[in-house]
Amino acid sequence: MAQQIAISALDGSGTFNAYLAQPAGTARGAVIVIQEIFGINAGIRKMCDDWAAEGYVALAPDLFWRQQPGFEAEADDPQAFQQAFAFLNGLDGDKAVADIESTIRKGRELSGGGKTGVVGYCMGGRLAFLCATRTDADASVSYYGGGTDQCLGESHAIGQPLLMHLTTADEYIGPEAQANIREALHDNRHVTICWYEEVGHGFARAYGGARNEEAARMADGRTRDFFATHLG
């Protein structure tokens, strides 16, 4: 069952919508799906539906609600791409992490107090990394988080398992950023990094030309196993 629900912001500034997909039976826990710059589009909704089919309550919060509630676009649309980048540039990252924290609390509530994980893509991948440092998420997964290298100063605060999917051919996360990530996290016992060769940014999108089926299936299988281990 899928629907839109309203969640209150922690700072009392209003409410934002989240896409909710619920499992048919008793929930194993909850998974918060963190959007790319393209909003809660068909691909993000499919990811939520897929997590619900795995037995989790799945929620995807609208993180652009302070700019344009309900914005969604497809990554292969050049005109929408520019608009999406404008919203990215206008995003307050601290408030976005707080909105995800609100969504984590709602996920725990809806799953009957179950463990709750977050998984994010691109912009959402960076925010998933920050959730691992700032929130009480039980487990976090970051797919090709653009800008993660700028957040590494917070890595000492990672206290729960974090899985990262990165590609050596990422056009938005270059060799220097990759090296900085490796150096900062290689001895962190909470962090596992999976590297993918010869695939580009966005390889695990549900839809679109950037998707690489083989790499996406491998990464998503690792994510399912990771959540099965750490969420139940």
mmCIF file of C-alpha atoms in Angstrom:
data_model
loop_
_atom_site.group_PDB
_atom_site.id
_atom_site.type_symbol
_atom_site.label_atom_id
_atom_site.label_comp_id
_atom_site.label_asym_id
_atom_site.label_seq_id
_atom_site.Cartn_x
_atom_site.Cartn_y
_atom_site.Cartn_z
ATOM 1 C CA MET A 1 0.000 0.000 0.000
ATOM 2 C CA ALA A 2 1.391 3.404 -0.995
ATOM 3 C CA GLN A 3 0.290 6.893 -0.025
ATOM 4 C CA GLN A 4 1.489 10.406 0.813
ATOM 5 C CA ILE A 5 1.777 11.355 4.468
ATOM 6 C CA ALA A 6 2.692 14.602 6.237
ATOM 7 C CA ILE A 7 5.623 14.785 8.661
ATOM 8 C CA SER A 8 6.357 17.679 11.010
ATOM 9 C CA ALA A 9 9.740 19.396 10.745
ATOM 10 C CA LEU A 10 11.818 19.271 13.924
ATOM 11 C CA ASP A 11 12.283 23.046 13.936
ATOM 12 C CA GLY A 12 8.545 23.684 13.926
ATOM 13 C CA SER A 13 8.688 25.444 10.550
ATOM 14 C CA GLY A 14 5.919 23.360 8.983
ATOM 15 C CA THR A 15 5.184 19.954 7.556
ATOM 16 C CA PHE A 16 6.481 18.152 4.503
ATOM 17 C CA ASN A 17 5.150 15.226 2.515
ATOM 18 C CA ALA A 18 6.730 11.822 2.268
ATOM 19 C CA TYR A 19 5.921 8.920 -0.009
ATOM 20 C CA LEU A 20 5.033 5.903 2.132
ATOM 21 C CA ALA A 21 4.971 2.272 1.033
ATOM 22 C CA GLN A 22 4.012 -0.344 3.600
ATOM 23 C CA PRO A 23 4.571 -4.095 3.622
ATOM 24 C CA ALA A 24 1.735 -6.574 3.444
ATOM 25 C CA GLY A 25 2.488 -8.098 6.845
ATOM 26 C CA THR A 26 4.423 -7.272 9.985
ATOM 27 C CA ALA A 27 7.267 -4.903 9.213
ATOM 28 C CA ARG A 28 10.887 -6.053 9.564
ATOM 29 C CA GLY A 29 11.861 -2.423 10.239
ATOM 30 C CA ALA A 30 11.907 0.760 8.168
ATOM 31 C CA VAL A 31 13.992 2.128 5.307
ATOM 32 C CA ILE A 32 14.189 5.842 4.521
ATOM 33 C CA VAL A 33 14.959 6.465 0.834
ATOM 34 C CA ILE A 34 16.737 9.799 0.278
ATOM 35 C CA GLN A 35 16.168 11.401 -3.088
ATOM 36 C CA GLU A 36 18.542 12.574 -5.768
ATOM 37 C CA ILE A 37 18.127 16.152 -7.000
ATOM 38 C CA PHE A 38 15.144 14.998 -9.071
ATOM 39 C CA GLY A 39 12.678 14.829 -6.191
ATOM 40 C CA ILE A 40 10.385 11.960 -5.293
ATOM 41 C CA ASN A 41 10.079 10.811 -8.873
ATOM 42 C CA ALA A 42 8.963 7.479 -10.308
ATOM 43 C CA GLY A 43 12.349 5.899 -9.654
ATOM 44 C CA ILE A 44 12.405 6.843 -5.974
ATOM 45 C CA ARG A 45 8.818 5.690 -5.542
ATOM 46 C CA LYS A 46 9.727 2.349 -7.131
ATOM 47 C CA MET A 47 12.600 1.956 -4.676
ATOM 48 C CA CYS A 48 10.181 2.499 -1.793
ATOM 49 C CA ASP A 49 7.749 -0.011 -3.269
ATOM 50 C CA ASP A 50 10.578 -2.523 -3.632
ATOM 51 C CA TRP A 51 11.616 -2.096 0.016
ATOM 52 C CA ALA A 52 8.000 -2.594 1.079
ATOM 53 C CA ALA A 53 7.971 -5.817 -0.939
ATOM 54 C CA GLU A 54 11.029 -6.877 1.103
ATOM 55 C CA GLY A 55 9.006 -6.369 4.292
ATOM 56 C CA TYR A 56 10.048 -2.868 5.364
ATOM 57 C CA VAL A 57 8.088 0.302 5.899
ATOM 58 C CA ALA A 58 9.602 2.627 3.293
ATOM 59 C CA LEU A 59 9.475 6.421 3.337
ATOM 60 C CA ALA A 60 10.889 9.024 0.938
ATOM 61 C CA PRO A 61 10.717 12.587 2.311
ATOM 62 C CA ASP A 62 10.366 15.586 -0.008
ATOM 63 C CA LEU A 63 13.558 17.488 0.816
ATOM 64 C CA PHE A 64 12.849 20.400 -1.527
ATOM 65 C CA TRP A 65 9.606 21.323 0.233
ATOM 66 C CA ARG A 66 10.972 24.643 1.457
ATOM 67 C CA GLN A 67 11.662 25.646 -2.162
ATOM 68 C CA GLN A 68 9.003 23.896 -4.273
ATOM 69 C CA PRO A 69 6.913 21.182 -2.612
ATOM 70 C CA GLY A 70 6.243 18.225 -4.839
ATOM 71 C CA PHE A 71 8.952 18.944 -7.404
ATOM 72 C CA GLU A 72 9.891 15.895 -9.419
ATOM 73 C CA ALA A 73 11.753 15.366 -12.670
ATOM 74 C CA GLU A 74 13.530 12.659 -14.615
ATOM 75 C CA ALA A 75 17.313 12.622 -14.845
ATOM 76 C CA ASP A 76 17.307 12.280 -18.631
ATOM 77 C CA ASP A 77 15.362 15.526 -19.141
ATOM 78 C CA PRO A 78 17.972 18.285 -19.843
ATOM 79 C CA GLN A 79 15.619 21.161 -19.000
ATOM 80 C CA ALA A 80 14.572 19.611 -15.691
ATOM 81 C CA PHE A 81 18.229 18.863 -14.928
ATOM 82 C CA GLN A 82 19.034 22.569 -14.725
ATOM 83 C CA GLN A 83 16.044 23.270 -12.498
ATOM 84 C CA ALA A 84 16.992 20.375 -10.223
ATOM 85 C CA PHE A 85 20.520 21.747 -9.816
ATOM 86 C CA ALA A 86 19.045 25.102 -8.816
ATOM 87 C CA PHE A 87 17.119 23.384 -6.026
ATOM 88 C CA LEU A 88 20.284 21.561 -4.967
ATOM 89 C CA ASN A 89 22.120 24.871 -4.713
ATOM 90 C CA GLY A 90 19.278 26.276 -2.605
ATOM 91 C CA LEU A 91 19.121 23.338 -0.211
ATOM 92 C CA ASP A 92 20.016 23.885 3.435
ATOM 93 C CA GLY A 93 21.866 20.664 4.176
ATOM 94 C CA ASP A 94 21.508 20.943 7.946
ATOM 95 C CA LYS A 95 17.742 21.324 7.666
ATOM 96 C CA ALA A 96 17.602 18.436 5.194
ATOM 97 C CA VAL A 97 19.350 16.120 7.664
ATOM 98 C CA ALA A 98 16.905 17.279 10.360
ATOM 99 C CA ASP A 99 13.991 16.482 8.037
ATOM 100 C CA ILE A 100 15.425 13.013 7.505
ATOM 101 C CA GLU A 101 15.704 12.632 11.289
ATOM 102 C CA SER A 102 11.986 13.420 11.526
ATOM 103 C CA THR A 103 11.353 10.781 8.871
ATOM 104 C CA ILE A 104 13.468 8.238 10.753
ATOM 105 C CA ARG A 105 11.285 8.784 13.818
ATOM 106 C CA LYS A 106 8.156 8.324 11.724
ATOM 107 C CA GLY A 107 9.598 5.149 10.227
ATOM 108 C CA ARG A 108 10.220 3.700 13.670
ATOM 109 C CA GLU A 109 6.698 4.606 14.716
ATOM 110 C CA LEU A 110 5.078 3.061 11.651
ATOM 111 C CA SER A 111 7.177 -0.100 11.926
ATOM 112 C CA GLY A 112 6.220 -0.651 15.535
ATOM 113 C CA GLY A 113 9.545 0.484 16.967
ATOM 114 C CA GLY A 114 11.657 -1.453 14.506
ATOM 115 C CA LYS A 115 15.174 -0.585 13.494
ATOM 116 C CA THR A 116 15.419 2.062 10.790
ATOM 117 C CA GLY A 117 17.994 2.535 8.056
ATOM 118 C CA VAL A 118 18.576 5.194 5.428
ATOM 119 C CA VAL A 119 19.678 4.812 1.821
ATOM 120 C CA GLY A 120 20.458 7.765 -0.428
ATOM 121 C CA TYR A 121 21.556 8.475 -3.971
ATOM 122 C CA CYS A 122 23.880 11.247 -5.232
ATOM 123 C CA MET A 123 22.714 14.283 -3.201
ATOM 124 C CA GLY A 124 20.936 11.731 -1.034
ATOM 125 C CA GLY A 125 24.139 9.707 -0.799
ATOM 126 C CA ARG A 126 25.919 12.639 0.815
ATOM 127 C CA LEU A 127 22.959 13.153 3.139
ATOM 128 C CA ALA A 128 22.996 9.433 4.021
ATOM 129 C CA PHE A 129 26.654 9.844 5.012
ATOM 130 C CA LEU A 130 25.661 12.781 7.212
ATOM 131 C CA CYS A 131 22.859 10.710 8.722
ATOM 132 C CA ALA A 132 25.521 8.207 9.772
ATOM 133 C CA THR A 133 27.342 11.019 11.593
ATOM 134 C CA ARG A 134 24.426 13.066 12.965
ATOM 135 C CA THR A 135 21.342 10.885 13.441
ATOM 136 C CA ASP A 136 20.440 7.704 15.300
ATOM 137 C CA ALA A 137 19.775 5.693 12.132
ATOM 138 C CA ASP A 138 20.604 2.060 12.802
ATOM 139 C CA ALA A 139 22.365 1.637 9.458
ATOM 140 C CA SER A 140 23.090 3.877 6.470
ATOM 141 C CA VAL A 141 23.816 3.277 2.796
ATOM 142 C CA SER A 142 25.296 5.891 0.466
ATOM 143 C CA TYR A 143 25.257 5.503 -3.308
ATOM 144 C CA TYR A 144 27.773 7.760 -5.122
ATOM 145 C CA GLY A 145 27.310 10.625 -2.702
ATOM 146 C CA GLY A 146 28.466 13.763 -4.460
ATOM 147 C CA GLY A 147 30.245 16.099 -2.030
ATOM 148 C CA THR A 148 30.908 13.402 0.566
ATOM 149 C CA ASP A 149 34.596 14.281 0.449
ATOM 150 C CA GLN A 150 33.667 17.696 1.864
ATOM 151 C CA CYS A 151 32.019 16.067 4.902
ATOM 152 C CA LEU A 152 34.849 13.764 5.962
ATOM 153 C CA GLY A 153 35.653 15.904 8.986
ATOM 154 C CA GLU A 154 32.556 14.421 10.592
ATOM 155 C CA SER A 155 33.558 10.795 10.012
ATOM 156 C CA HIS A 156 34.758 10.398 13.622
ATOM 157 C CA ALA A 157 31.080 10.553 14.669
ATOM 158 C CA ILE A 158 30.036 7.463 12.693
ATOM 159 C CA GLY A 159 28.823 5.020 15.315
ATOM 160 C CA GLN A 160 26.591 2.667 13.324
ATOM 161 C CA PRO A 161 27.248 0.623 10.169
ATOM 162 C CA LEU A 162 27.691 2.578 6.940
ATOM 163 C CA LEU A 163 27.873 0.998 3.474
ATOM 164 C CA MET A 164 29.118 3.141 0.581
ATOM 165 C CA HIS A 165 28.835 2.393 -3.138
ATOM 166 C CA LEU A 166 31.342 4.348 -5.246
ATOM 167 C CA THR A 167 32.601 4.068 -8.794
ATOM 168 C CA THR A 168 36.112 4.819 -10.009
ATOM 169 C CA ALA A 169 34.684 6.384 -13.198
ATOM 170 C CA ASP A 170 32.322 8.837 -11.489
ATOM 171 C CA GLU A 171 32.224 12.103 -13.418
ATOM 172 C CA TYR A 172 31.045 14.017 -10.316
ATOM 173 C CA ILE A 173 33.361 12.403 -7.760
ATOM 174 C CA GLY A 174 36.813 12.717 -9.261
ATOM 175 C CA PRO A 175 40.106 10.950 -8.475
ATOM 176 C CA GLU A 176 41.141 13.452 -5.785
ATOM 177 C CA ALA A 177 37.796 13.157 -3.978
ATOM 178 C CA GLN A 178 37.966 9.372 -4.241
ATOM 179 C CA ALA A 179 41.469 9.356 -2.757
ATOM 180 C CA ASN A 180 40.386 11.584 0.117
ATOM 181 C CA ILE A 181 37.466 9.271 0.885
ATOM 182 C CA ARG A 182 39.716 6.214 0.854
ATOM 183 C CA GLU A 183 42.265 7.874 3.120
ATOM 184 C CA ALA A 184 39.728 9.174 5.644
ATOM 185 C CA LEU A 185 37.656 6.009 5.964
ATOM 186 C CA HIS A 186 39.920 3.037 5.263
ATOM 187 C CA ASP A 187 40.457 2.205 8.946
ATOM 188 C CA ASN A 188 36.962 3.084 10.218
ATOM 189 C CA ARG A 189 35.499 -0.157 11.535
ATOM 190 C CA HIS A 190 31.941 1.004 10.925
ATOM 191 C CA VAL A 191 32.438 1.736 7.214
ATOM 192 C CA THR A 192 32.418 -0.622 4.247
ATOM 193 C CA ILE A 193 33.161 0.818 0.799
ATOM 194 C CA CYS A 194 32.328 -1.112 -2.370
ATOM 195 C CA TRP A 195 34.045 0.168 -5.519
ATOM 196 C CA TYR A 196 32.691 -0.383 -9.030
ATOM 197 C CA GLU A 197 34.866 -0.166 -12.124
ATOM 198 C CA GLU A 198 34.014 1.403 -15.474
ATOM 199 C CA VAL A 199 30.502 2.564 -14.580
ATOM 200 C CA GLY A 200 29.405 6.166 -14.223
ATOM 201 C CA HIS A 201 27.477 8.269 -11.766
ATOM 202 C CA GLY A 202 23.850 7.267 -11.269
ATOM 203 C CA PHE A 203 24.471 3.636 -12.187
ATOM 204 C CA ALA A 204 21.863 2.358 -9.701
ATOM 205 C CA ARG A 205 18.959 4.616 -10.676
ATOM 206 C CA ALA A 206 15.755 2.669 -11.095
ATOM 207 C CA TYR A 207 15.205 4.224 -14.518
ATOM 208 C CA GLY A 208 17.191 6.206 -17.049
ATOM 209 C CA GLY A 209 20.169 6.072 -19.329
ATOM 210 C CA ALA A 210 22.779 6.152 -16.562
ATOM 211 C CA ARG A 211 21.641 2.809 -15.130
ATOM 212 C CA ASN A 212 24.105 -0.049 -15.424
ATOM 213 C CA GLU A 213 22.124 -3.212 -14.877
ATOM 214 C CA GLU A 214 24.978 -5.452 -13.755
ATOM 215 C CA ALA A 215 26.481 -2.950 -11.316
ATOM 216 C CA ALA A 216 23.051 -1.906 -10.021
ATOM 217 C CA ARG A 217 22.027 -5.476 -9.281
ATOM 218 C CA MET A 218 25.309 -6.127 -7.495
ATOM 219 C CA ALA A 219 25.073 -2.967 -5.376
ATOM 220 C CA ASP A 220 21.402 -3.437 -4.563
ATOM 221 C CA GLY A 221 22.015 -7.045 -3.538
ATOM 222 C CA ARG A 222 24.727 -5.883 -1.163
ATOM 223 C CA THR A 223 22.377 -3.255 0.236
ATOM 224 C CA ARG A 224 19.609 -5.811 0.824
ATOM 225 C CA ASP A 225 22.054 -8.086 2.644
ATOM 226 C CA PHE A 226 23.386 -5.146 4.667
ATOM 227 C CA PHE A 227 19.928 -4.119 5.844
ATOM 228 C CA ALA A 228 18.936 -7.736 6.515
ATOM 229 C CA THR A 229 21.950 -7.986 8.825
ATOM 230 C CA HIS A 230 21.579 -4.658 10.609
ATOM 231 C CA LEU A 231 17.836 -4.020 10.554
ATOM 232 C CA GLY A 232 16.387 -7.545 10.626
#
